[in-house]
């Protein structure tokens, strides 16, 4: 019986990695489309059909990347925590929506900006419904990676602080790609970092701290250890690859360097625990065996 269970969970692990590779492939296609057509619109002029397809796909790929990433992460979270992760999703969604809604209406905490129609239907007329979901897609792996490095109640502050840094680092690439290269949102008063005002990073870190505190209060650390650290790192990198790939395709190497430099510092902090911590559980567990 034990052998059958082990084989079953090995097959589940294989499926999780396969789903991640599907997301990688989708990301590669989206970045290639941006490089081939968005940066070279003269190619679209050669074919009216290609022009019509691109007009639809430009909206499709951004929204679908978020939704596909959500499905992939949801599959893994269901294996790790059954339905317990839904409380974390609800908390992150509501808190991030509140920050986005306040800022798009009153300029706090991120600054004055507005979303265009490219990200689909909006909640409250201001915030696309996929935006709070995207916060969760990176908040959870950021928290999981930080939790793998800083474990136990005594490391709570370090865990929260590092997770918030990991989440904020994403915006070093996200904002230049999605507001400077494209027009998914527009700054009312453009700043010096590829159009982004620096106050936005302060708002990101403050919001990230609030999200990580919420995950901590919800005792996410009691089940996030059931997620494989390598998978979480791969997922984080895959979601990040979309804006970084767009920046590289457009030759915005300054933003690429800043993002990778920030992540390099984070990687030093998320390095493997010391030898004395090696006995702590790091493997993928079944839902009936929470960490």
PDB file of C-alpha atoms in Angstrom:
ATOM      1  CA  UNK A   1       0.000   0.000   0.000  1.00  0.00           C
ATOM      2  CA  UNK A   2       2.782   2.426   0.893  1.00  0.00           C
ATOM      3  CA  UNK A   3       4.510   1.689  -2.398  1.00  0.00           C
ATOM      4  CA  UNK A   4       1.337   2.524  -4.325  1.00  0.00           C
ATOM      5  CA  UNK A   5       0.972   5.821  -2.456  1.00  0.00           C
ATOM      6  CA  UNK A   6       4.587   6.760  -3.146  1.00  0.00           C
ATOM      7  CA  UNK A   7       4.189   6.030  -6.851  1.00  0.00           C
ATOM      8  CA  UNK A   8       0.978   8.055  -6.922  1.00  0.00           C
ATOM      9  CA  UNK A   9       2.601  11.132  -5.402  1.00  0.00           C
ATOM     10  CA  UNK A  10       5.612  10.738  -7.687  1.00  0.00           C
ATOM     11  CA  UNK A  11       3.233  10.878 -10.648  1.00  0.00           C
ATOM     12  CA  UNK A  12       1.610  13.978  -9.151  1.00  0.00           C
ATOM     13  CA  UNK A  13       5.027  15.628  -8.882  1.00  0.00           C
ATOM     14  CA  UNK A  14       5.690  14.787 -12.520  1.00  0.00           C
ATOM     15  CA  UNK A  15       2.362  16.359 -13.504  1.00  0.00           C
ATOM     16  CA  UNK A  16       3.187  19.517 -11.573  1.00  0.00           C
ATOM     17  CA  UNK A  17       6.481  19.897 -13.421  1.00  0.00           C
ATOM     18  CA  UNK A  18       4.741  19.219 -16.737  1.00  0.00           C
ATOM     19  CA  UNK A  19       2.231  21.984 -15.993  1.00  0.00           C
ATOM     20  CA  UNK A  20       5.113  24.334 -15.245  1.00  0.00           C
ATOM     21  CA  UNK A  21       6.710  23.484 -18.592  1.00  0.00           C
ATOM     22  CA  UNK A  22       3.413  24.282 -20.330  1.00  0.00           C
ATOM     23  CA  UNK A  23       3.477  27.697 -18.660  1.00  0.00           C
ATOM     24  CA  UNK A  24       7.102  28.122 -19.791  1.00  0.00           C
ATOM     25  CA  UNK A  25       6.085  27.356 -23.360  1.00  0.00           C
ATOM     26  CA  UNK A  26       3.192  29.813 -23.261  1.00  0.00           C
ATOM     27  CA  UNK A  27       5.521  32.497 -21.887  1.00  0.00           C
ATOM     28  CA  UNK A  28       8.068  31.862 -24.639  1.00  0.00           C
ATOM     29  CA  UNK A  29       5.386  32.150 -27.343  1.00  0.00           C
ATOM     30  CA  UNK A  30       4.050  35.392 -25.849  1.00  0.00           C
ATOM     31  CA  UNK A  31       7.521  36.976 -25.658  1.00  0.00           C
ATOM     32  CA  UNK A  32       8.320  35.811 -29.204  1.00  0.00           C
ATOM     33  CA  UNK A  33       5.084  37.372 -30.463  1.00  0.00           C
ATOM     34  CA  UNK A  34       5.984  40.643 -28.794  1.00  0.00           C
ATOM     35  CA  UNK A  35       9.472  40.569 -30.338  1.00  0.00           C
ATOM     36  CA  UNK A  36       8.277  39.619 -33.832  1.00  0.00           C
ATOM     37  CA  UNK A  37       5.250  41.882 -34.165  1.00  0.00           C
ATOM     38  CA  UNK A  38       4.925  44.514 -31.415  1.00  0.00           C
ATOM     39  CA  UNK A  39       8.482  45.680 -32.012  1.00  0.00           C
ATOM     40  CA  UNK A  40       8.194  45.257 -35.782  1.00  0.00           C
ATOM     41  CA  UNK A  41       4.684  46.434 -36.716  1.00  0.00           C
ATOM     42  CA  UNK A  42       5.660  46.649 -40.380  1.00  0.00           C
ATOM     43  CA  UNK A  43       5.370  42.867 -40.472  1.00  0.00           C
ATOM     44  CA  UNK A  44       1.689  43.165 -39.589  1.00  0.00           C
ATOM     45  CA  UNK A  45       1.080  45.511 -42.496  1.00  0.00           C
ATOM     46  CA  UNK A  46       1.965  42.697 -44.911  1.00  0.00           C
ATOM     47  CA  UNK A  47      -1.094  40.694 -43.905  1.00  0.00           C
ATOM     48  CA  UNK A  48      -4.531  42.002 -42.865  1.00  0.00           C
ATOM     49  CA  UNK A  49      -5.201  38.612 -41.244  1.00  0.00           C
ATOM     50  CA  UNK A  50      -2.055  38.885 -39.129  1.00  0.00           C
ATOM     51  CA  UNK A  51      -3.070  42.393 -38.084  1.00  0.00           C
ATOM     52  CA  UNK A  52      -6.497  41.218 -36.933  1.00  0.00           C
ATOM     53  CA  UNK A  53      -4.981  38.230 -35.108  1.00  0.00           C
ATOM     54  CA  UNK A  54      -2.428  40.374 -33.301  1.00  0.00           C
ATOM     55  CA  UNK A  55      -5.064  42.893 -32.208  1.00  0.00           C
ATOM     56  CA  UNK A  56      -6.848  40.050 -30.407  1.00  0.00           C
ATOM     57  CA  UNK A  57      -3.791  38.149 -29.199  1.00  0.00           C
ATOM     58  CA  UNK A  58      -2.217  41.243 -27.623  1.00  0.00           C
ATOM     59  CA  UNK A  59      -5.070  41.240 -25.122  1.00  0.00           C
ATOM     60  CA  UNK A  60      -5.334  37.467 -25.013  1.00  0.00           C
ATOM     61  CA  UNK A  61      -1.756  36.640 -24.054  1.00  0.00           C
ATOM     62  CA  UNK A  62      -1.468  39.049 -21.101  1.00  0.00           C
ATOM     63  CA  UNK A  63      -4.752  37.991 -19.521  1.00  0.00           C
ATOM     64  CA  UNK A  64      -4.323  34.318 -20.404  1.00  0.00           C
ATOM     65  CA  UNK A  65      -0.804  34.234 -18.961  1.00  0.00           C
ATOM     66  CA  UNK A  66      -2.215  35.290 -15.596  1.00  0.00           C
ATOM     67  CA  UNK A  67      -5.096  32.810 -15.775  1.00  0.00           C
ATOM     68  CA  UNK A  68      -2.884  29.912 -16.908  1.00  0.00           C
ATOM     69  CA  UNK A  69      -0.351  30.697 -14.177  1.00  0.00           C
ATOM     70  CA  UNK A  70      -3.245  30.676 -11.701  1.00  0.00           C
ATOM     71  CA  UNK A  71      -4.404  27.242 -12.849  1.00  0.00           C
ATOM     72  CA  UNK A  72      -0.886  25.805 -12.639  1.00  0.00           C
ATOM     73  CA  UNK A  73      -0.327  27.167  -9.137  1.00  0.00           C
ATOM     74  CA  UNK A  74      -3.813  26.124  -8.029  1.00  0.00           C
ATOM     75  CA  UNK A  75      -3.145  22.497  -9.005  1.00  0.00           C
ATOM     76  CA  UNK A  76      -0.008  22.427  -6.895  1.00  0.00           C
ATOM     77  CA  UNK A  77      -1.642  24.166  -3.953  1.00  0.00           C
ATOM     78  CA  UNK A  78      -4.560  21.757  -3.952  1.00  0.00           C
ATOM     79  CA  UNK A  79      -2.142  18.848  -3.656  1.00  0.00           C
ATOM     80  CA  UNK A  80      -0.250  20.554  -0.866  1.00  0.00           C
ATOM     81  CA  UNK A  81      -3.095  21.992   1.178  1.00  0.00           C
ATOM     82  CA  UNK A  82      -6.410  20.880  -0.296  1.00  0.00           C
ATOM     83  CA  UNK A  83      -8.730  23.866   0.250  1.00  0.00           C
ATOM     84  CA  UNK A  84      -6.743  25.652   2.969  1.00  0.00           C
ATOM     85  CA  UNK A  85      -4.935  27.820   0.423  1.00  0.00           C
ATOM     86  CA  UNK A  86      -8.199  29.526  -0.575  1.00  0.00           C
ATOM     87  CA  UNK A  87      -8.050  31.632   2.597  1.00  0.00           C
ATOM     88  CA  UNK A  88      -4.617  32.875   1.513  1.00  0.00           C
ATOM     89  CA  UNK A  89      -5.948  33.623  -1.972  1.00  0.00           C
ATOM     90  CA  UNK A  90      -8.895  35.577  -0.548  1.00  0.00           C
ATOM     91  CA  UNK A  91      -6.690  37.615   1.798  1.00  0.00           C
ATOM     92  CA  UNK A  92      -4.135  38.526  -0.867  1.00  0.00           C
ATOM     93  CA  UNK A  93      -6.832  39.281  -3.431  1.00  0.00           C
ATOM     94  CA  UNK A  94      -8.762  41.611  -1.122  1.00  0.00           C
ATOM     95  CA  UNK A  95      -5.731  43.416   0.283  1.00  0.00           C
ATOM     96  CA  UNK A  96      -4.062  43.929  -3.094  1.00  0.00           C
ATOM     97  CA  UNK A  97      -7.352  45.062  -4.635  1.00  0.00           C
ATOM     98  CA  UNK A  98      -7.757  47.604  -1.830  1.00  0.00           C
ATOM     99  CA  UNK A  99      -4.273  49.011  -2.516  1.00  0.00           C
ATOM    100  CA  UNK A 100      -4.876  49.136  -6.277  1.00  0.00           C
ATOM    101  CA  UNK A 101      -8.327  50.676  -5.878  1.00  0.00           C
ATOM    102  CA  UNK A 102      -7.085  53.396  -3.534  1.00  0.00           C
ATOM    103  CA  UNK A 103      -4.133  54.236  -5.742  1.00  0.00           C
ATOM    104  CA  UNK A 104      -6.090  54.398  -8.988  1.00  0.00           C
ATOM    105  CA  UNK A 105      -8.546  56.698  -7.245  1.00  0.00           C
ATOM    106  CA  UNK A 106      -6.431  58.718  -4.813  1.00  0.00           C
ATOM    107  CA  UNK A 107      -2.776  58.116  -5.760  1.00  0.00           C
ATOM    108  CA  UNK A 108      -1.875  56.180  -2.607  1.00  0.00           C
ATOM    109  CA  UNK A 109       0.165  54.004  -2.056  1.00  0.00           C
ATOM    110  CA  UNK A 110       1.607  53.537  -5.577  1.00  0.00           C
ATOM    111  CA  UNK A 111       1.082  56.959  -7.143  1.00  0.00           C
ATOM    112  CA  UNK A 112      -1.383  58.246  -9.748  1.00  0.00           C
ATOM    113  CA  UNK A 113      -2.056  55.828 -12.607  1.00  0.00           C
ATOM    114  CA  UNK A 114      -4.931  54.232 -14.452  1.00  0.00           C
ATOM    115  CA  UNK A 115      -5.461  50.896 -16.166  1.00  0.00           C
ATOM    116  CA  UNK A 116      -6.364  50.763 -19.840  1.00  0.00           C
ATOM    117  CA  UNK A 117      -8.842  48.267 -21.293  1.00  0.00           C
ATOM    118  CA  UNK A 118      -6.106  45.784 -22.283  1.00  0.00           C
ATOM    119  CA  UNK A 119      -6.389  43.694 -19.103  1.00  0.00           C
ATOM    120  CA  UNK A 120     -10.101  43.094 -19.371  1.00  0.00           C
ATOM    121  CA  UNK A 121     -13.098  43.820 -17.115  1.00  0.00           C
ATOM    122  CA  UNK A 122     -12.515  46.027 -14.085  1.00  0.00           C
ATOM    123  CA  UNK A 123     -13.731  45.784 -10.523  1.00  0.00           C
ATOM    124  CA  UNK A 124     -15.191  49.052  -9.267  1.00  0.00           C
ATOM    125  CA  UNK A 125     -14.545  50.503 -12.702  1.00  0.00           C
ATOM    126  CA  UNK A 126     -10.827  50.909 -11.951  1.00  0.00           C
ATOM    127  CA  UNK A 127      -8.951  47.645 -11.276  1.00  0.00           C
ATOM    128  CA  UNK A 128      -8.913  44.714 -13.750  1.00  0.00           C
ATOM    129  CA  UNK A 129     -10.083  41.580 -11.961  1.00  0.00           C
ATOM    130  CA  UNK A 130      -6.905  39.716 -13.013  1.00  0.00           C
ATOM    131  CA  UNK A 131      -4.607  42.190 -11.227  1.00  0.00           C
ATOM    132  CA  UNK A 132      -5.261  41.053  -7.608  1.00  0.00           C
ATOM    133  CA  UNK A 133      -4.941  37.460  -8.872  1.00  0.00           C
ATOM    134  CA  UNK A 134      -1.523  38.277 -10.308  1.00  0.00           C
ATOM    135  CA  UNK A 135      -0.450  39.586  -6.896  1.00  0.00           C
ATOM    136  CA  UNK A 136      -1.289  36.203  -5.387  1.00  0.00           C
ATOM    137  CA  UNK A 137       0.564  34.328  -8.128  1.00  0.00           C
ATOM    138  CA  UNK A 138       3.832  35.884  -7.001  1.00  0.00           C
ATOM    139  CA  UNK A 139       3.065  36.559  -3.333  1.00  0.00           C
ATOM    140  CA  UNK A 140       2.633  32.856  -2.568  1.00  0.00           C
ATOM    141  CA  UNK A 141       5.908  31.647  -4.151  1.00  0.00           C
ATOM    142  CA  UNK A 142       7.746  34.618  -2.630  1.00  0.00           C
ATOM    143  CA  UNK A 143       6.447  33.642   0.791  1.00  0.00           C
ATOM    144  CA  UNK A 144       7.214  29.969   0.163  1.00  0.00           C
ATOM    145  CA  UNK A 145      10.817  30.681  -0.831  1.00  0.00           C
ATOM    146  CA  UNK A 146      11.310  32.911   2.205  1.00  0.00           C
ATOM    147  CA  UNK A 147       9.723  30.270   4.440  1.00  0.00           C
ATOM    148  CA  UNK A 148      12.150  27.665   3.117  1.00  0.00           C
ATOM    149  CA  UNK A 149      15.038  29.855   4.230  1.00  0.00           C
ATOM    150  CA  UNK A 150      13.645  31.185   7.527  1.00  0.00           C
ATOM    151  CA  UNK A 151      11.656  28.585   9.436  1.00  0.00           C
ATOM    152  CA  UNK A 152       9.902  28.517  12.749  1.00  0.00           C
ATOM    153  CA  UNK A 153       8.130  31.123  14.853  1.00  0.00           C
ATOM    154  CA  UNK A 154      11.401  32.801  15.807  1.00  0.00           C
ATOM    155  CA  UNK A 155      12.157  33.647  12.164  1.00  0.00           C
ATOM    156  CA  UNK A 156       8.794  35.250  11.456  1.00  0.00           C
ATOM    157  CA  UNK A 157      10.130  38.795  10.970  1.00  0.00           C
ATOM    158  CA  UNK A 158      12.925  37.686   8.630  1.00  0.00           C
ATOM    159  CA  UNK A 159      10.493  35.525   6.668  1.00  0.00           C
ATOM    160  CA  UNK A 160       8.042  38.384   6.157  1.00  0.00           C
ATOM    161  CA  UNK A 161      10.735  40.907   5.232  1.00  0.00           C
ATOM    162  CA  UNK A 162      12.447  38.646   2.677  1.00  0.00           C
ATOM    163  CA  UNK A 163       9.152  37.572   1.110  1.00  0.00           C
ATOM    164  CA  UNK A 164       8.171  41.227   0.689  1.00  0.00           C
ATOM    165  CA  UNK A 165      11.503  41.973  -1.017  1.00  0.00           C
ATOM    166  CA  UNK A 166      11.034  39.037  -3.403  1.00  0.00           C
ATOM    167  CA  UNK A 167       7.574  40.243  -4.350  1.00  0.00           C
ATOM    168  CA  UNK A 168       8.715  43.845  -4.817  1.00  0.00           C
ATOM    169  CA  UNK A 169      11.645  42.742  -7.010  1.00  0.00           C
ATOM    170  CA  UNK A 170       9.110  41.516  -9.565  1.00  0.00           C
ATOM    171  CA  UNK A 171       7.959  45.093 -10.184  1.00  0.00           C
ATOM    172  CA  UNK A 172      11.464  46.153 -11.223  1.00  0.00           C
ATOM    173  CA  UNK A 173      10.706  44.362 -14.506  1.00  0.00           C
ATOM    174  CA  UNK A 174       6.906  44.365 -14.497  1.00  0.00           C
ATOM    175  CA  UNK A 175       6.364  48.099 -14.515  1.00  0.00           C
ATOM    176  CA  UNK A 176       8.857  48.988 -17.285  1.00  0.00           C
ATOM    177  CA  UNK A 177       7.447  46.181 -19.461  1.00  0.00           C
ATOM    178  CA  UNK A 178       3.753  46.759 -18.890  1.00  0.00           C
ATOM    179  CA  UNK A 179       3.583  50.546 -18.664  1.00  0.00           C
ATOM    180  CA  UNK A 180       6.658  51.791 -20.555  1.00  0.00           C
ATOM    181  CA  UNK A 181       6.950  49.285 -23.407  1.00  0.00           C
ATOM    182  CA  UNK A 182       3.211  48.695 -23.618  1.00  0.00           C
ATOM    183  CA  UNK A 183       0.155  50.493 -22.245  1.00  0.00           C
ATOM    184  CA  UNK A 184      -1.532  48.133 -19.800  1.00  0.00           C
ATOM    185  CA  UNK A 185      -1.501  51.014 -17.328  1.00  0.00           C
ATOM    186  CA  UNK A 186      -0.524  54.663 -17.661  1.00  0.00           C
ATOM    187  CA  UNK A 187       1.171  56.918 -15.106  1.00  0.00           C
ATOM    188  CA  UNK A 188      -0.423  60.340 -14.743  1.00  0.00           C
ATOM    189  CA  UNK A 189       2.971  61.821 -13.805  1.00  0.00           C
ATOM    190  CA  UNK A 190       5.737  59.617 -15.290  1.00  0.00           C
ATOM    191  CA  UNK A 191       8.808  59.024 -13.167  1.00  0.00           C
ATOM    192  CA  UNK A 192      12.499  58.504 -13.873  1.00  0.00           C
ATOM    193  CA  UNK A 193      12.597  54.681 -13.904  1.00  0.00           C
ATOM    194  CA  UNK A 194      11.200  53.842 -17.343  1.00  0.00           C
ATOM    195  CA  UNK A 195       8.265  56.116 -16.614  1.00  0.00           C
ATOM    196  CA  UNK A 196       7.640  54.694 -13.143  1.00  0.00           C
ATOM    197  CA  UNK A 197       7.820  57.069 -10.145  1.00  0.00           C
ATOM    198  CA  UNK A 198      10.026  55.777  -7.353  1.00  0.00           C
ATOM    199  CA  UNK A 199       7.203  56.144  -4.837  1.00  0.00           C
ATOM    200  CA  UNK A 200       5.658  53.121  -6.547  1.00  0.00           C
ATOM    201  CA  UNK A 201       8.390  50.854  -5.159  1.00  0.00           C
ATOM    202  CA  UNK A 202       7.693  52.116  -1.641  1.00  0.00           C
ATOM    203  CA  UNK A 203       4.013  51.379  -2.199  1.00  0.00           C
ATOM    204  CA  UNK A 204       4.860  47.933  -3.513  1.00  0.00           C
ATOM    205  CA  UNK A 205       7.001  47.072  -0.519  1.00  0.00           C
ATOM    206  CA  UNK A 206       4.399  48.384   1.924  1.00  0.00           C
ATOM    207  CA  UNK A 207       1.652  46.391   0.209  1.00  0.00           C
ATOM    208  CA  UNK A 208       3.913  43.347   0.027  1.00  0.00           C
ATOM    209  CA  UNK A 209       4.560  43.561   3.756  1.00  0.00           C
ATOM    210  CA  UNK A 210       0.815  43.674   4.411  1.00  0.00           C
ATOM    211  CA  UNK A 211       0.274  40.614   2.205  1.00  0.00           C
ATOM    212  CA  UNK A 212       3.043  38.633   3.894  1.00  0.00           C
ATOM    213  CA  UNK A 213       1.772  39.518   7.361  1.00  0.00           C
ATOM    214  CA  UNK A 214      -1.657  38.285   6.283  1.00  0.00           C
ATOM    215  CA  UNK A 215      -0.145  34.995   5.040  1.00  0.00           C
ATOM    216  CA  UNK A 216       1.697  34.664   8.331  1.00  0.00           C
ATOM    217  CA  UNK A 217      -1.460  35.292  10.369  1.00  0.00           C
ATOM    218  CA  UNK A 218      -3.245  32.641   8.304  1.00  0.00           C
ATOM    219  CA  UNK A 219      -0.477  30.175   9.266  1.00  0.00           C
ATOM    220  CA  UNK A 220       0.497  29.590   5.670  1.00  0.00           C
ATOM    221  CA  UNK A 221       3.877  28.423   6.915  1.00  0.00           C
ATOM    222  CA  UNK A 222       2.228  25.276   8.313  1.00  0.00           C
ATOM    223  CA  UNK A 223       1.485  23.947   4.823  1.00  0.00           C
ATOM    224  CA  UNK A 224       3.674  25.864   2.371  1.00  0.00           C
ATOM    225  CA  UNK A 225       6.562  23.532   3.246  1.00  0.00           C
ATOM    226  CA  UNK A 226       4.728  20.816   1.312  1.00  0.00           C
ATOM    227  CA  UNK A 227       5.617  22.697  -1.868  1.00  0.00           C
ATOM    228  CA  UNK A 228       8.907  21.763  -3.457  1.00  0.00           C
ATOM    229  CA  UNK A 229      11.315  24.693  -3.214  1.00  0.00           C
ATOM    230  CA  UNK A 230      12.793  24.045  -6.664  1.00  0.00           C
ATOM    231  CA  UNK A 231       9.305  24.108  -8.171  1.00  0.00           C
ATOM    232  CA  UNK A 232       8.456  27.380  -6.429  1.00  0.00           C
ATOM    233  CA  UNK A 233      11.695  28.936  -7.698  1.00  0.00           C
ATOM    234  CA  UNK A 234      10.963  27.691 -11.218  1.00  0.00           C
ATOM    235  CA  UNK A 235       7.427  29.048 -11.088  1.00  0.00           C
ATOM    236  CA  UNK A 236       8.592  32.439  -9.804  1.00  0.00           C
ATOM    237  CA  UNK A 237      11.204  32.593 -12.582  1.00  0.00           C
ATOM    238  CA  UNK A 238       8.669  31.615 -15.254  1.00  0.00           C
ATOM    239  CA  UNK A 239       6.188  34.320 -14.289  1.00  0.00           C
ATOM    240  CA  UNK A 240       9.040  36.841 -14.079  1.00  0.00           C
ATOM    241  CA  UNK A 241      10.292  35.747 -17.522  1.00  0.00           C
ATOM    242  CA  UNK A 242       7.366  37.458 -19.249  1.00  0.00           C
ATOM    243  CA  UNK A 243       8.332  41.067 -18.390  1.00  0.00           C
ATOM    244  CA  UNK A 244      12.078  40.342 -18.408  1.00  0.00           C
ATOM    245  CA  UNK A 245      11.786  38.744 -21.845  1.00  0.00           C
ATOM    246  CA  UNK A 246       9.888  41.751 -23.176  1.00  0.00           C
ATOM    247  CA  UNK A 247      12.522  44.118 -21.784  1.00  0.00           C
ATOM    248  CA  UNK A 248      15.342  42.096 -23.324  1.00  0.00           C
ATOM    249  CA  UNK A 249      13.561  41.973 -26.696  1.00  0.00           C
ATOM    250  CA  UNK A 250      13.147  45.765 -26.622  1.00  0.00           C
ATOM    251  CA  UNK A 251      16.752  46.344 -25.570  1.00  0.00           C
ATOM    252  CA  UNK A 252      15.825  47.818 -22.181  1.00  0.00           C
ATOM    253  CA  UNK A 253      18.943  46.340 -20.627  1.00  0.00           C
ATOM    254  CA  UNK A 254      19.032  48.771 -17.727  1.00  0.00           C
ATOM    255  CA  UNK A 255      15.775  47.399 -16.339  1.00  0.00           C
ATOM    256  CA  UNK A 256      16.957  43.829 -17.000  1.00  0.00           C
ATOM    257  CA  UNK A 257      20.195  44.490 -15.109  1.00  0.00           C
ATOM    258  CA  UNK A 258      18.430  46.151 -12.174  1.00  0.00           C
ATOM    259  CA  UNK A 259      15.949  43.273 -11.913  1.00  0.00           C
ATOM    260  CA  UNK A 260      18.560  40.526 -12.131  1.00  0.00           C
ATOM    261  CA  UNK A 261      20.842  42.383  -9.735  1.00  0.00           C
ATOM    262  CA  UNK A 262      18.044  42.675  -7.184  1.00  0.00           C
ATOM    263  CA  UNK A 263      17.184  39.014  -7.580  1.00  0.00           C
ATOM    264  CA  UNK A 264      20.838  38.069  -7.230  1.00  0.00           C
ATOM    265  CA  UNK A 265      20.885  39.674  -3.803  1.00  0.00           C
ATOM    266  CA  UNK A 266      17.653  37.866  -2.929  1.00  0.00           C
ATOM    267  CA  UNK A 267      19.155  34.567  -4.108  1.00  0.00           C
ATOM    268  CA  UNK A 268      21.956  34.937  -1.598  1.00  0.00           C
ATOM    269  CA  UNK A 269      19.358  35.308   1.139  1.00  0.00           C
ATOM    270  CA  UNK A 270      17.278  32.378  -0.101  1.00  0.00           C
ATOM    271  CA  UNK A 271      20.264  30.047  -0.276  1.00  0.00           C
ATOM    272  CA  UNK A 272      19.891  26.575   1.248  1.00  0.00           C
ATOM    273  CA  UNK A 273      19.641  26.430   5.048  1.00  0.00           C
ATOM    274  CA  UNK A 274      22.745  25.582   7.034  1.00  0.00           C
ATOM    275  CA  UNK A 275      23.662  21.978   7.662  1.00  0.00           C
ATOM    276  CA  UNK A 276      22.046  21.915  11.085  1.00  0.00           C
ATOM    277  CA  UNK A 277      18.698  22.626   9.400  1.00  0.00           C
ATOM    278  CA  UNK A 278      19.032  19.797   6.897  1.00  0.00           C
ATOM    279  CA  UNK A 279      16.889  17.455   8.966  1.00  0.00           C
ATOM    280  CA  UNK A 280      13.865  19.729   8.587  1.00  0.00           C
ATOM    281  CA  UNK A 281      11.281  18.547   6.039  1.00  0.00           C
ATOM    282  CA  UNK A 282      11.825  19.834   2.487  1.00  0.00           C
ATOM    283  CA  UNK A 283      10.074  17.145   0.452  1.00  0.00           C
ATOM    284  CA  UNK A 284       6.714  17.075  -1.241  1.00  0.00           C
ATOM    285  CA  UNK A 285       4.125  15.658   1.124  1.00  0.00           C
ATOM    286  CA  UNK A 286       0.705  14.212   0.575  1.00  0.00           C
ATOM    287  CA  UNK A 287      -2.330  16.274   1.696  1.00  0.00           C
ATOM    288  CA  UNK A 288      -2.793  13.847   4.560  1.00  0.00           C
ATOM    289  CA  UNK A 289       0.752  14.553   5.764  1.00  0.00           C
ATOM    290  CA  UNK A 290       0.977  18.333   6.186  1.00  0.00           C
ATOM    291  CA  UNK A 291       4.293  19.815   7.211  1.00  0.00           C
TER     292      UNK A 291
END
